[in-house]
Backbone as ProteinMPNN parsed JSONL, in Angstrom:
{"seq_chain_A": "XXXXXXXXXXXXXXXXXXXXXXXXXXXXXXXXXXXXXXXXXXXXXXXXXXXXXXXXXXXXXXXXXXXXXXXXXXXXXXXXXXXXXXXXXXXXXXXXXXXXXXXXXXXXXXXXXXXXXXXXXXXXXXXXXXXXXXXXXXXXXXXXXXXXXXXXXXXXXXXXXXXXXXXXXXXXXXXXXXXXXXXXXXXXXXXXXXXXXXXXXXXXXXXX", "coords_chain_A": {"N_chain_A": [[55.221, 72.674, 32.082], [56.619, 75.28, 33.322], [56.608, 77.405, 36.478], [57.075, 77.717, 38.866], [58.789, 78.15, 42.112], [59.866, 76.436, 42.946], [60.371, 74.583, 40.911], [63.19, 72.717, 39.222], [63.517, 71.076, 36.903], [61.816, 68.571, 34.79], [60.634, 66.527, 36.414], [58.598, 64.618, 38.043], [58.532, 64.688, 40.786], [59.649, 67.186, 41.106], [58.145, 69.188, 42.598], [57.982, 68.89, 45.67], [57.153, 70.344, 47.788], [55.353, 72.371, 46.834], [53.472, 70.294, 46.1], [52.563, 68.772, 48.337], [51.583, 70.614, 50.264], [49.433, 70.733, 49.611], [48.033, 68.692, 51.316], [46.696, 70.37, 52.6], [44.098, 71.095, 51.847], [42.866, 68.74, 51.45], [42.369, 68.142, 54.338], [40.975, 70.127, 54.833], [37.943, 69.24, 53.465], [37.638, 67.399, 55.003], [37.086, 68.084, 56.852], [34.82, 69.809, 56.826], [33.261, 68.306, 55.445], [32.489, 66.684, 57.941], [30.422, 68.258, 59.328], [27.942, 67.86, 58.533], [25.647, 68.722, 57.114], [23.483, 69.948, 54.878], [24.681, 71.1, 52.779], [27.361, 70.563, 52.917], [28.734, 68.177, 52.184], [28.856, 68.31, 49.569], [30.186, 70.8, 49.306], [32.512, 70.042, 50.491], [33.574, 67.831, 48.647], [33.968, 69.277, 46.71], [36.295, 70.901, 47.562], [38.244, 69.024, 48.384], [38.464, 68.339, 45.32], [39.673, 70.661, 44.137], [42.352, 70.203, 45.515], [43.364, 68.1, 44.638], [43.276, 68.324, 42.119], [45.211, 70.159, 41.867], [47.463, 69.24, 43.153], [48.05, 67.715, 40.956], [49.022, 69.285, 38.601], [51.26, 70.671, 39.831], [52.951, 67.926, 39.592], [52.748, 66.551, 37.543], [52.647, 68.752, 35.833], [51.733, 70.065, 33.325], [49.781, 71.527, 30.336], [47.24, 69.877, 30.143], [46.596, 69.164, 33.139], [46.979, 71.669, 34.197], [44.579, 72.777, 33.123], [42.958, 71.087, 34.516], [43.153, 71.747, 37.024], [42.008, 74.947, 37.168], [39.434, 74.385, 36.384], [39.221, 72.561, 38.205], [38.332, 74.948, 40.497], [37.348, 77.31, 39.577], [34.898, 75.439, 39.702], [33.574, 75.408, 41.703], [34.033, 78.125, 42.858], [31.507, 78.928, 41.175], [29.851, 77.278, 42.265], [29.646, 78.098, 45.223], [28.86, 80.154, 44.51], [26.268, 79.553, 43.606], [24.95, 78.918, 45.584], [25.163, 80.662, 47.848], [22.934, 82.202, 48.457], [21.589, 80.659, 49.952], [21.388, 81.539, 52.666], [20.132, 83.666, 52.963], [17.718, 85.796, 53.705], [15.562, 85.88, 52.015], [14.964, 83.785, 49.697], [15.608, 82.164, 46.091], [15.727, 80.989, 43.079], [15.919, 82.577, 40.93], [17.636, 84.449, 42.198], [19.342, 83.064, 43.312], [20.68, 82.31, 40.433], [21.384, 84.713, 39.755], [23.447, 86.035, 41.471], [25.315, 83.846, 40.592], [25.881, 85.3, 37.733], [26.856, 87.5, 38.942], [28.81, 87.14, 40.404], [30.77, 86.061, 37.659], [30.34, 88.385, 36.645], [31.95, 90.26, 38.307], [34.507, 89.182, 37.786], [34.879, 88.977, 35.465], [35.12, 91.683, 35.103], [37.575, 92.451, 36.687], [39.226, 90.985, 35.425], [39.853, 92.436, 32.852], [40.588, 94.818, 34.103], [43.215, 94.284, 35.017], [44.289, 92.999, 32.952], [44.611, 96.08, 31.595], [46.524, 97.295, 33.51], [48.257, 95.307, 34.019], [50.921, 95.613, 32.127], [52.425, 98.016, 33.136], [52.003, 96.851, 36.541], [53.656, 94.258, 36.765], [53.067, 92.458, 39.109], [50.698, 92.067, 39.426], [47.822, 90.18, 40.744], [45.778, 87.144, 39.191], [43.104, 87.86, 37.426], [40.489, 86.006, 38.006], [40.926, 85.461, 40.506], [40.916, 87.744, 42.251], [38.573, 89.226, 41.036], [36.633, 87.043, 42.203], [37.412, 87.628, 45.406], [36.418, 90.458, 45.447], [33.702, 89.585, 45.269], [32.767, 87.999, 47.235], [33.403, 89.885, 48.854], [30.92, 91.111, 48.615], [29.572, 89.431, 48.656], [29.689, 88.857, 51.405], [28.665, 91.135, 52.84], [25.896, 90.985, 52.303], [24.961, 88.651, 53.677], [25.868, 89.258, 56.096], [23.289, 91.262, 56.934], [21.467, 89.091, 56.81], [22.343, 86.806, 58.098], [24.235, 86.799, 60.594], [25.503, 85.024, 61.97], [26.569, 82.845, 59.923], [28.137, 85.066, 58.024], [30.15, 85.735, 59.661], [32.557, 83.92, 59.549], [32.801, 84.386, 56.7], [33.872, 86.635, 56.661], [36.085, 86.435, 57.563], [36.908, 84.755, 55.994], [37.572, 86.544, 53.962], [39.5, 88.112, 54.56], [42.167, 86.486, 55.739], [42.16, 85.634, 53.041], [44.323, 87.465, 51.397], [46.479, 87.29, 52.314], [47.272, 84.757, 51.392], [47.23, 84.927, 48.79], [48.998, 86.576, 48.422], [51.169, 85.518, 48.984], [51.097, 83.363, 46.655], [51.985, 85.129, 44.773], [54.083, 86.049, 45.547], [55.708, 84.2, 45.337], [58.011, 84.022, 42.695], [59.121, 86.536, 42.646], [60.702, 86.486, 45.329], [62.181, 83.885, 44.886], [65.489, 83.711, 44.34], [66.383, 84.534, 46.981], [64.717, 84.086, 49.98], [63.763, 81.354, 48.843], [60.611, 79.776, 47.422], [57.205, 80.803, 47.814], [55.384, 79.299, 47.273], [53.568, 77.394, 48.352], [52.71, 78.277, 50.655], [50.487, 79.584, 49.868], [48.886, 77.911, 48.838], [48.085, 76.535, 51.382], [47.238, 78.673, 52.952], [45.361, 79.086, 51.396], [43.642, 76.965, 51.584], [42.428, 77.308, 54.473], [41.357, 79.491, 53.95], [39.051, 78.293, 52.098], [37.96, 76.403, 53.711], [36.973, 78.25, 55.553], [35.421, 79.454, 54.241], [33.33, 78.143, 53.106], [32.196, 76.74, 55.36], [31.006, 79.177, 56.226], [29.107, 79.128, 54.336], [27.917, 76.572, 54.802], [26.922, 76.342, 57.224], [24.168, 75.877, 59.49], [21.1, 77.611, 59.717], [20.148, 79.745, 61.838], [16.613, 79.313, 63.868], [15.617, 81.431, 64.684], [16.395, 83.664, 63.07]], "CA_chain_A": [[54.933, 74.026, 32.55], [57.376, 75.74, 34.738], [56.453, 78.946, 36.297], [57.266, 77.777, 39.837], [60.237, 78.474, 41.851], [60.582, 74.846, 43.313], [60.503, 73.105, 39.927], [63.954, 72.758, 38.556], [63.33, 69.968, 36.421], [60.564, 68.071, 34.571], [60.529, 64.955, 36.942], [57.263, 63.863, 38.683], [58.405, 64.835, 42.15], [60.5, 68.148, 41.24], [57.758, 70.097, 43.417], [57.586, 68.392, 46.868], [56.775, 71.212, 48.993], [54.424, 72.318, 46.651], [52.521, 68.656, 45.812], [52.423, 68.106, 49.353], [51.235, 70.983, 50.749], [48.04, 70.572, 48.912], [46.794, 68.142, 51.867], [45.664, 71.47, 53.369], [42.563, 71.182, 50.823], [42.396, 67.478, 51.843], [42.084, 68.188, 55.431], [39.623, 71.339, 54.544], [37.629, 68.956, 52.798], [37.894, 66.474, 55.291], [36.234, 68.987, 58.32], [33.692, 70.11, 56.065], [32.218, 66.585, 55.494], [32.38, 65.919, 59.208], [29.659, 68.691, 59.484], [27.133, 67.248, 57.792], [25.081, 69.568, 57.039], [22.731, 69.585, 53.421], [25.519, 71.553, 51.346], [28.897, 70.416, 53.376], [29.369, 66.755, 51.581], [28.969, 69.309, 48.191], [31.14, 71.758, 49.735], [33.758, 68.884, 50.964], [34.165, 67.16, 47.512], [34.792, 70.26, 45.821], [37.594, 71.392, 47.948], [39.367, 68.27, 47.949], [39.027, 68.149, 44.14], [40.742, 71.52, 44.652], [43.744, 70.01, 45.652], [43.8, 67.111, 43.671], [43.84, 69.04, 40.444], [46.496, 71.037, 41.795], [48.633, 68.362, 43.182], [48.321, 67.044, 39.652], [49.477, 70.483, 38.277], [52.288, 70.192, 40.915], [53.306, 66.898, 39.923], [53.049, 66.065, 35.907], [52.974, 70.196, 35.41], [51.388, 70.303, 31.97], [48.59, 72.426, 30.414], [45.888, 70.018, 30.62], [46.568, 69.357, 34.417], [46.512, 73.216, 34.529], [43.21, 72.961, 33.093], [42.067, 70.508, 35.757], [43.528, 73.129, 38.387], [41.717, 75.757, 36.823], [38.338, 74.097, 36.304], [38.725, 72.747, 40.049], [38.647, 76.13, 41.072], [36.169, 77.66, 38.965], [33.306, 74.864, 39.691], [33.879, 75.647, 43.401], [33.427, 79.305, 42.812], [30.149, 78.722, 40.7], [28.498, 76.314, 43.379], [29.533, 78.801, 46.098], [27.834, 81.743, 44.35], [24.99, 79.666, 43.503], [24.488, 78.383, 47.273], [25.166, 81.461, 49.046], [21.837, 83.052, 48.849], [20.386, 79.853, 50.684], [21.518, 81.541, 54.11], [20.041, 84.73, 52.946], [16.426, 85.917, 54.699], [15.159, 86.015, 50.849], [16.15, 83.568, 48.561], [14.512, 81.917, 44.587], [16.416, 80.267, 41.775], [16.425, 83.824, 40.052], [18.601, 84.99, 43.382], [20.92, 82.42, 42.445], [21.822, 82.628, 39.205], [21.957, 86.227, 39.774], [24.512, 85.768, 42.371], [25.965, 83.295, 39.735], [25.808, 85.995, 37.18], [27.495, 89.056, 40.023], [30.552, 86.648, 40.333], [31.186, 85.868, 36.383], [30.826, 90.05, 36.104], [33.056, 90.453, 39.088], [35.916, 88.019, 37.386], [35.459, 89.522, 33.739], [35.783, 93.144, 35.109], [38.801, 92.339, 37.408], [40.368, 90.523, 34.495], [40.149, 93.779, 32.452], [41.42, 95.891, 35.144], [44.057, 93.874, 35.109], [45.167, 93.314, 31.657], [45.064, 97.197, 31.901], [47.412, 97.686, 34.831], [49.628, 94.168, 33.931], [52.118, 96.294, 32.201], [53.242, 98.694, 34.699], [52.111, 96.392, 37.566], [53.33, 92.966, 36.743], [52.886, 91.595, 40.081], [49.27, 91.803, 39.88], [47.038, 88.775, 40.402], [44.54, 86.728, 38.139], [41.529, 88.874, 37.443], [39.689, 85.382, 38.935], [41.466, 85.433, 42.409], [40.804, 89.11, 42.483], [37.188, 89.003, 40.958], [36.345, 85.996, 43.555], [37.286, 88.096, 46.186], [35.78, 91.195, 45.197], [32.498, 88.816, 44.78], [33.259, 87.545, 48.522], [32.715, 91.182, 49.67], [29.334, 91.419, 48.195], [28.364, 88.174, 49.608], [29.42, 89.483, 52.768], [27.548, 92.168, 52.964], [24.087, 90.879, 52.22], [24.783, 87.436, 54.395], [25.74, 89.986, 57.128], [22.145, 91.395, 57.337], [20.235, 87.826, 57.294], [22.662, 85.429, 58.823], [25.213, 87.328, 61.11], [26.623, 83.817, 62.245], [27.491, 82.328, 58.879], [28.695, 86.271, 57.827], [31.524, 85.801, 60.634], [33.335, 83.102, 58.628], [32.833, 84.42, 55.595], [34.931, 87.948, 56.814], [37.383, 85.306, 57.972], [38.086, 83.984, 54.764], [37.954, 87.444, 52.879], [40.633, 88.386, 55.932], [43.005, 85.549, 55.383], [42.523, 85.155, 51.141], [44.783, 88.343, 50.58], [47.701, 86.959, 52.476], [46.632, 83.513, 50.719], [47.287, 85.526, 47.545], [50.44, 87.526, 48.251], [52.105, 84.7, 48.953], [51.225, 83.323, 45.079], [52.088, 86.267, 43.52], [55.737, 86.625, 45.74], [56.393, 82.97, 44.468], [59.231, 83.888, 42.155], [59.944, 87.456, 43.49], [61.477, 86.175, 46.499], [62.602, 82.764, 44.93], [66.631, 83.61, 44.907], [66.035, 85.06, 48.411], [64.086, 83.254, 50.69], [63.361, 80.108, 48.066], [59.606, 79.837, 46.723], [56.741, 81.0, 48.667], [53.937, 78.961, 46.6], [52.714, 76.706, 49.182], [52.126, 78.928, 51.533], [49.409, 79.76, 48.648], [48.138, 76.224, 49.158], [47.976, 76.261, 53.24], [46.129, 79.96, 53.523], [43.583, 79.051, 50.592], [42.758, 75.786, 52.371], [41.84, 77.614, 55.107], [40.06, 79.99, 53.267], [37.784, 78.05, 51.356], [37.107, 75.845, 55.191], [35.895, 79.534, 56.294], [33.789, 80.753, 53.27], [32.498, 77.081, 52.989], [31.874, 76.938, 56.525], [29.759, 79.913, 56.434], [27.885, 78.502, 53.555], [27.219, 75.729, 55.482], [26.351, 76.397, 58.607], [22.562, 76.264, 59.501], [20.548, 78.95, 59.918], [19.057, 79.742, 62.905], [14.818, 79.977, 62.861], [15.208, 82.792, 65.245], [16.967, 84.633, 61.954]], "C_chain_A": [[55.847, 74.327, 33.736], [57.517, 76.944, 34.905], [56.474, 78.953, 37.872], [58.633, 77.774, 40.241], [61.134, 77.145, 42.561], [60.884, 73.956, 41.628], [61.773, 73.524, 38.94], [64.252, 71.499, 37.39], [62.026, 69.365, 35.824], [60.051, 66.876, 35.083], [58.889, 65.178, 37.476], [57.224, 64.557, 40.296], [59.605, 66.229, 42.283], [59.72, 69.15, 42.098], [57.212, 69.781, 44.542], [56.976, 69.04, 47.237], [55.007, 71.552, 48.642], [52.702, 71.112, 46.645], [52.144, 68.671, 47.291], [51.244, 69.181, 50.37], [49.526, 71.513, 50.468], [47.366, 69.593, 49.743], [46.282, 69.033, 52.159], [44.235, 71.41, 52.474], [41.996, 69.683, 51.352], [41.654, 67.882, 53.205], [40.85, 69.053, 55.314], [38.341, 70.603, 54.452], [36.88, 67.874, 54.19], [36.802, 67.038, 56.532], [35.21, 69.124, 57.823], [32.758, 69.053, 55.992], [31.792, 66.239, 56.805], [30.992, 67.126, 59.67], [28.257, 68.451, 58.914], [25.457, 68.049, 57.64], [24.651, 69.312, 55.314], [23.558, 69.965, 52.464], [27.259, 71.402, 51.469], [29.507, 69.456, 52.899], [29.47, 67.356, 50.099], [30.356, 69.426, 48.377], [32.857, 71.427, 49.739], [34.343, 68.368, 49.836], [34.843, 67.988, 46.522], [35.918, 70.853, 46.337], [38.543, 70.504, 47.704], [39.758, 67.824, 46.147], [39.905, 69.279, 43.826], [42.456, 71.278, 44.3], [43.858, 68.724, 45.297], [44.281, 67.594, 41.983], [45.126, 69.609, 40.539], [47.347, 70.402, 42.529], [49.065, 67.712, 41.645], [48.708, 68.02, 38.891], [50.926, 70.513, 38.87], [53.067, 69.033, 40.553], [53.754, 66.552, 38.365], [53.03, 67.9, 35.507], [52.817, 70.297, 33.534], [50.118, 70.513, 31.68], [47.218, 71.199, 30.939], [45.745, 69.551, 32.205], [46.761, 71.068, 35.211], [45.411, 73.17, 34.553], [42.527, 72.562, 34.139], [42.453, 71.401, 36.878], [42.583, 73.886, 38.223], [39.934, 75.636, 37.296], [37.931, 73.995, 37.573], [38.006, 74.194, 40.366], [37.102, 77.266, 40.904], [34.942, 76.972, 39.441], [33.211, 75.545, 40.937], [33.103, 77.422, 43.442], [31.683, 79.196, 42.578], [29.055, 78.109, 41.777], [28.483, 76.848, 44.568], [29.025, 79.926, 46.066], [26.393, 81.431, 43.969], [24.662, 79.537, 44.873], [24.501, 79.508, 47.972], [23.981, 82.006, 49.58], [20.6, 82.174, 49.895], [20.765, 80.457, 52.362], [21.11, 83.551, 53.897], [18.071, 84.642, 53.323], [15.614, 85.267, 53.452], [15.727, 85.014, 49.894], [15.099, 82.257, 47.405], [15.943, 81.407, 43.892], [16.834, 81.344, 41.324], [17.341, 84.571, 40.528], [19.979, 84.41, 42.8], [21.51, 82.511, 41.755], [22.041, 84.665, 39.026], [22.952, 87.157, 40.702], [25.568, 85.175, 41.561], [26.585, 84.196, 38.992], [26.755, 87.102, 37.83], [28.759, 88.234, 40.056], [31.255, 86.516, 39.139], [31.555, 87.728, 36.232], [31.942, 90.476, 36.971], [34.189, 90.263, 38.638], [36.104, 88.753, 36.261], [35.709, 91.327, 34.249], [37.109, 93.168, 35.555], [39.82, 92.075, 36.213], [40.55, 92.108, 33.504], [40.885, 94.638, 33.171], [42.516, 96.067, 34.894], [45.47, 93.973, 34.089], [45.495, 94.473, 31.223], [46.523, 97.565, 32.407], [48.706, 96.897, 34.839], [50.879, 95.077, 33.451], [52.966, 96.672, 33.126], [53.1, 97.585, 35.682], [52.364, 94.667, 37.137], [53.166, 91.617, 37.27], [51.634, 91.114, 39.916], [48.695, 90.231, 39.922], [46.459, 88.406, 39.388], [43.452, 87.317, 38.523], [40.525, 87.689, 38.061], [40.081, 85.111, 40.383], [41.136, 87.0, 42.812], [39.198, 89.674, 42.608], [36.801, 88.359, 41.724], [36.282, 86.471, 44.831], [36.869, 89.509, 45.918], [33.766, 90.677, 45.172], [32.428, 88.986, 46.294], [32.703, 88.832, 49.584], [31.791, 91.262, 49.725], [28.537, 90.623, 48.831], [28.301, 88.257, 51.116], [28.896, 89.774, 53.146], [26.432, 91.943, 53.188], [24.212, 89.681, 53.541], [24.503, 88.378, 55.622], [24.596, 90.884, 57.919], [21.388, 90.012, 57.627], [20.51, 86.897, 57.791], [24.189, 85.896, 59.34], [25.954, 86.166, 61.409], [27.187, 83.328, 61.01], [28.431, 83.545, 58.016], [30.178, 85.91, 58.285], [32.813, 85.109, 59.856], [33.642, 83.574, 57.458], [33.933, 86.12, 55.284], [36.041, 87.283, 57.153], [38.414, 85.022, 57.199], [38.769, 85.144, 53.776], [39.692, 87.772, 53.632], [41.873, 87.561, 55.652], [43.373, 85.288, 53.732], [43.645, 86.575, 50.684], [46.078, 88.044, 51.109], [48.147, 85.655, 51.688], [47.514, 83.812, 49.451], [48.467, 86.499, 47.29], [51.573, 85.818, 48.346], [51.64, 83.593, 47.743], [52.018, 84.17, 44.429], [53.64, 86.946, 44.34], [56.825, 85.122, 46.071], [58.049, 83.49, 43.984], [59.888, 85.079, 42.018], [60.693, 87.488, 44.105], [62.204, 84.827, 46.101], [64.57, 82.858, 44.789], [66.842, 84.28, 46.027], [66.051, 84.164, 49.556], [63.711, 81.81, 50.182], [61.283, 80.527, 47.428], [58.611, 79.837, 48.074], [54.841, 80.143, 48.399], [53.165, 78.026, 47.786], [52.594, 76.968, 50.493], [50.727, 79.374, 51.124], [48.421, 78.779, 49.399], [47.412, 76.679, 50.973], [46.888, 77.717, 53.276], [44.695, 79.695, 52.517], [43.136, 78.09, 51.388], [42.072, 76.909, 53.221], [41.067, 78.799, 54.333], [39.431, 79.764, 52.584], [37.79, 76.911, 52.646], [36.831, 77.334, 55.352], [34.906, 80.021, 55.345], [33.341, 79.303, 53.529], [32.122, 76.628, 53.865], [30.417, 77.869, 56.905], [28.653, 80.112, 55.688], [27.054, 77.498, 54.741], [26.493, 75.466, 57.094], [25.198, 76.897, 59.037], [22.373, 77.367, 59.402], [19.428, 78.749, 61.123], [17.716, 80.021, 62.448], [14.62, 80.827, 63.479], [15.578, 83.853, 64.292], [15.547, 85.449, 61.064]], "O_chain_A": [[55.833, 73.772, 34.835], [58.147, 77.696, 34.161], [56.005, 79.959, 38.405], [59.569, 77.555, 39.472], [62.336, 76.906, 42.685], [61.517, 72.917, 41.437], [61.644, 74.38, 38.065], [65.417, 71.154, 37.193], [61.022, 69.706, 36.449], [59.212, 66.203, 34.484], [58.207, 66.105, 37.04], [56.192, 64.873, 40.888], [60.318, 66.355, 43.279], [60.42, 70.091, 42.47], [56.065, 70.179, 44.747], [55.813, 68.635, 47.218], [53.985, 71.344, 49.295], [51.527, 71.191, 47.005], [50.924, 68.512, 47.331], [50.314, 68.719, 51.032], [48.788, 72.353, 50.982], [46.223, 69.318, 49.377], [45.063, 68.874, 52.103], [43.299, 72.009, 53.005], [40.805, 69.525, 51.625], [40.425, 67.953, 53.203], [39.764, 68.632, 55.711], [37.456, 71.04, 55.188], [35.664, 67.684, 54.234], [35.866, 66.374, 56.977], [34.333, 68.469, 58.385], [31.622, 69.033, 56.467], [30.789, 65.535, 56.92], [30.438, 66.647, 60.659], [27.507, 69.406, 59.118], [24.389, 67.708, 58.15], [25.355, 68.617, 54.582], [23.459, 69.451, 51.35], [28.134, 71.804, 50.702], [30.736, 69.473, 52.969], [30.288, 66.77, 49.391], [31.314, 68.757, 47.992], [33.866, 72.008, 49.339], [35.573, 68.352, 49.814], [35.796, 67.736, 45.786], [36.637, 71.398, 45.5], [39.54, 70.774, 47.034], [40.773, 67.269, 45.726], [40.943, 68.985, 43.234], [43.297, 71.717, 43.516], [44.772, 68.181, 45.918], [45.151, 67.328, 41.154], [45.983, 69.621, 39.655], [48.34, 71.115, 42.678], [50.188, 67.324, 41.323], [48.87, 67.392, 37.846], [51.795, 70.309, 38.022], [54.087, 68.982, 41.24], [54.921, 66.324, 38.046], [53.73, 68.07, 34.509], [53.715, 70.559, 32.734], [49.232, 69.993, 32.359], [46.408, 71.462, 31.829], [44.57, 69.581, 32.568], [46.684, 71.422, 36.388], [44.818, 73.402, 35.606], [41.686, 73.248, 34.721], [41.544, 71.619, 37.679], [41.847, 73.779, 39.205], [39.309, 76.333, 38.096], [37.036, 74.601, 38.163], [36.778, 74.119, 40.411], [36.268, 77.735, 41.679], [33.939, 77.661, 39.627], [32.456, 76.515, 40.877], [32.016, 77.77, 43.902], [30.819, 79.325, 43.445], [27.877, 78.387, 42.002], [27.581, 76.453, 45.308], [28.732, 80.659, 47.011], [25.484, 82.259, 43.91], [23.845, 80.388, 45.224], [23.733, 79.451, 48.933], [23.825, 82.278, 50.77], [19.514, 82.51, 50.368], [20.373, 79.736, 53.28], [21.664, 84.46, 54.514], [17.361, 83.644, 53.197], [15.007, 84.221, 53.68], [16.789, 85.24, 49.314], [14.131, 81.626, 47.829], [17.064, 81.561, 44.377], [18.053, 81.436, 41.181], [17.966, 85.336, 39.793], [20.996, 84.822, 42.243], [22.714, 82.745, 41.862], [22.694, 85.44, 38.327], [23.178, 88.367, 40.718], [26.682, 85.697, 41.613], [27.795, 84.278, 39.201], [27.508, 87.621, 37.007], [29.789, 88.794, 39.681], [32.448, 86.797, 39.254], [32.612, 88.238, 35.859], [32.891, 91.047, 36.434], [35.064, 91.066, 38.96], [37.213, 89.185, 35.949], [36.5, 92.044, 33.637], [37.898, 93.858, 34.909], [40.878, 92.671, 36.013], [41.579, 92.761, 33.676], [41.881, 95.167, 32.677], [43.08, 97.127, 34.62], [46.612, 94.433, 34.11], [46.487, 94.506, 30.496], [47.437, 98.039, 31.733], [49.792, 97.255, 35.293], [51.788, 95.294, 34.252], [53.866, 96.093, 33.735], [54.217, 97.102, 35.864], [51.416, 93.883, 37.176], [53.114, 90.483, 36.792], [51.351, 89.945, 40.177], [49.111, 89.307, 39.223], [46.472, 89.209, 38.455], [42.925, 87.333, 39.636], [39.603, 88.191, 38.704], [39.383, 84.53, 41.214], [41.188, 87.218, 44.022], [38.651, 90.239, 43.555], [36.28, 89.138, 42.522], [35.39, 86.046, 45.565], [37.394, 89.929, 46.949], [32.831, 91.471, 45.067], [32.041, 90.082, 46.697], [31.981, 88.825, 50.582], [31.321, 91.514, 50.834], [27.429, 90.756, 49.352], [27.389, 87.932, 51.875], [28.26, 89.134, 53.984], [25.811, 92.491, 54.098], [23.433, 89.908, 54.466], [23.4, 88.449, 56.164], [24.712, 91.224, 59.096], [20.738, 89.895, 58.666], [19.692, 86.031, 58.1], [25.198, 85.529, 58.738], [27.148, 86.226, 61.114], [28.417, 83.372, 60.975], [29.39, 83.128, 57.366], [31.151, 85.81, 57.538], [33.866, 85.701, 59.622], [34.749, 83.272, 57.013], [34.467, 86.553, 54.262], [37.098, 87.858, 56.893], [39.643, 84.964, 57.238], [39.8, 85.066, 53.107], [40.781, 87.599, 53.084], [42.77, 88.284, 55.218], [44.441, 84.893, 53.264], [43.762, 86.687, 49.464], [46.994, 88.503, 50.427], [49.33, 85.526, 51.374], [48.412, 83.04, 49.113], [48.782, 87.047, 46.233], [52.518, 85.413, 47.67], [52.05, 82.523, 48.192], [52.725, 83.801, 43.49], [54.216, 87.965, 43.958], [57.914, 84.939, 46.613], [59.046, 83.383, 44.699], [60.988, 85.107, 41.467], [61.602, 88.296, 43.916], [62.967, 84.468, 46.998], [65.058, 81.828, 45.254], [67.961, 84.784, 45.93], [67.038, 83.604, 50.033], [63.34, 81.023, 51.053], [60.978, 81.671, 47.089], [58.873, 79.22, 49.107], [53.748, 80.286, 48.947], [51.953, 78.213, 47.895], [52.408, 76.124, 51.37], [49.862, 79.523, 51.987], [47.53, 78.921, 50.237], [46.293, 77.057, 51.32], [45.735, 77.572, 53.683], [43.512, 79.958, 52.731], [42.101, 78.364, 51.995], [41.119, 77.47, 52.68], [39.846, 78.642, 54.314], [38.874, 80.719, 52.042], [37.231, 76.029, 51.993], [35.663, 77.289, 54.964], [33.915, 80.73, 55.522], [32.754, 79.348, 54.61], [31.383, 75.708, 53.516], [29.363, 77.589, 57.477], [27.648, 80.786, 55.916], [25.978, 77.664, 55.315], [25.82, 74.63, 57.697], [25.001, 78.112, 59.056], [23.217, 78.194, 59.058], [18.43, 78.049, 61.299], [17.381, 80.576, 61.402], [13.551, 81.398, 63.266], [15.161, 84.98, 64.555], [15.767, 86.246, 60.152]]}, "name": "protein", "num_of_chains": 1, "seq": "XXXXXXXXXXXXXXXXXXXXXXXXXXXXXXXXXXXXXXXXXXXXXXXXXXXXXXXXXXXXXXXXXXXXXXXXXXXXXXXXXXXXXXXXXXXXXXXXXXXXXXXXXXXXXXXXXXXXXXXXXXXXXXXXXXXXXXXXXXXXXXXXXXXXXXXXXXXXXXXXXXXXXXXXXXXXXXXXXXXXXXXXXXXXXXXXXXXXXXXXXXXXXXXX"}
């Protein structure tokens, strides 16, 4: 698979910058655990599988190490839309998967949008980086009434995921230019999944 603008070659180590700059998920991963908190050793394993899938995407660059990229990515979502509602005033099993449920509709409308608009616009993103953060808003919102401290983080990450996401998607725009801009990708998502997963995890006051 070559759709990056470092990989001139099918070797093992044709995408340094990229491969490498995937500790940022390590390190993410790595803070997260050190908080130890009931959903942060979760939180922690799924980021760094994160960037293990996608060093391994990075590295052997073939579909089913896409897949493991992909899947990373996806569980992460899923266990962050079921968990969110635990820092909400209100929250049931039926909350959850209906939080679960608001992110899957988020992702399948975006992707429509998309496949719409791909023509003319064929910068656009993946309808699940788009949907995800369109989700992200929503979870905002409600956290922001019942748990203004873990809220803060979670505007943090929406704040930071769209530069996160330009610099994916001006990868191989800019690659006879400036060279490839993909792991800059890497470095801003880390930190934005340490700030949404942060403001999952971070208690809840009982004065809330």
């Amino acid at each position: 698979v070559d759709i990056y603008c470092e990989r001139l070659d099918a070797s093992f180590w044709a995408e340094p910058i990229n491969a490498i700059s995937n500790l940022s998920f390590i390190v993410a991963g790595f803070f997260l655990w050190r908080l130890k908190t009931p959903r942060s050793s979760l939180m922690a394993v799924l980021v760094i599988l994160i960037g293990l899938g996608s060093f391994s995407f990075h590295t052997f660059a073939n579909r089913l190490t896409g897949l493991l990229d992909v899947l990373a990515i996806a569980l992460y979502l899923v266990a962050f839309a079921f968990l969110i509602p635990k820092q909400w005033s209100k929250n049931s099993l039926l909350i959850q998967l209906g939080s679960v449920l608001m992110l899957i509709v988020s992702i399948v409308l975006a992707q429509l949008l998309i496949s719409y608009l791909k023509p003319a616009l064929p910068w656009l993103p993946s309808g699940m980086y788009l949907g995800a953060w369109l989700a992200l808003i929503m979870f905002s919102l409600v956290t922001q009434y019942s748990n203004k401290a873990a809220a803060r983080f979670l505007w943090l990450a929406l704040i930071v995921f769209p530069a996160s996401l330009l610099s994916r998607q001006l990868d191989m725009p800019l690659c006879d230019s400036i060279g490839g801009t993909h792991w800059l990708w890497h470095l801003f998502n880390g930190l934005t999944l340490f700030l949404s997963s942060y403001g999952l995890c971070l208690k809840r006051s009982k004065f809330q």
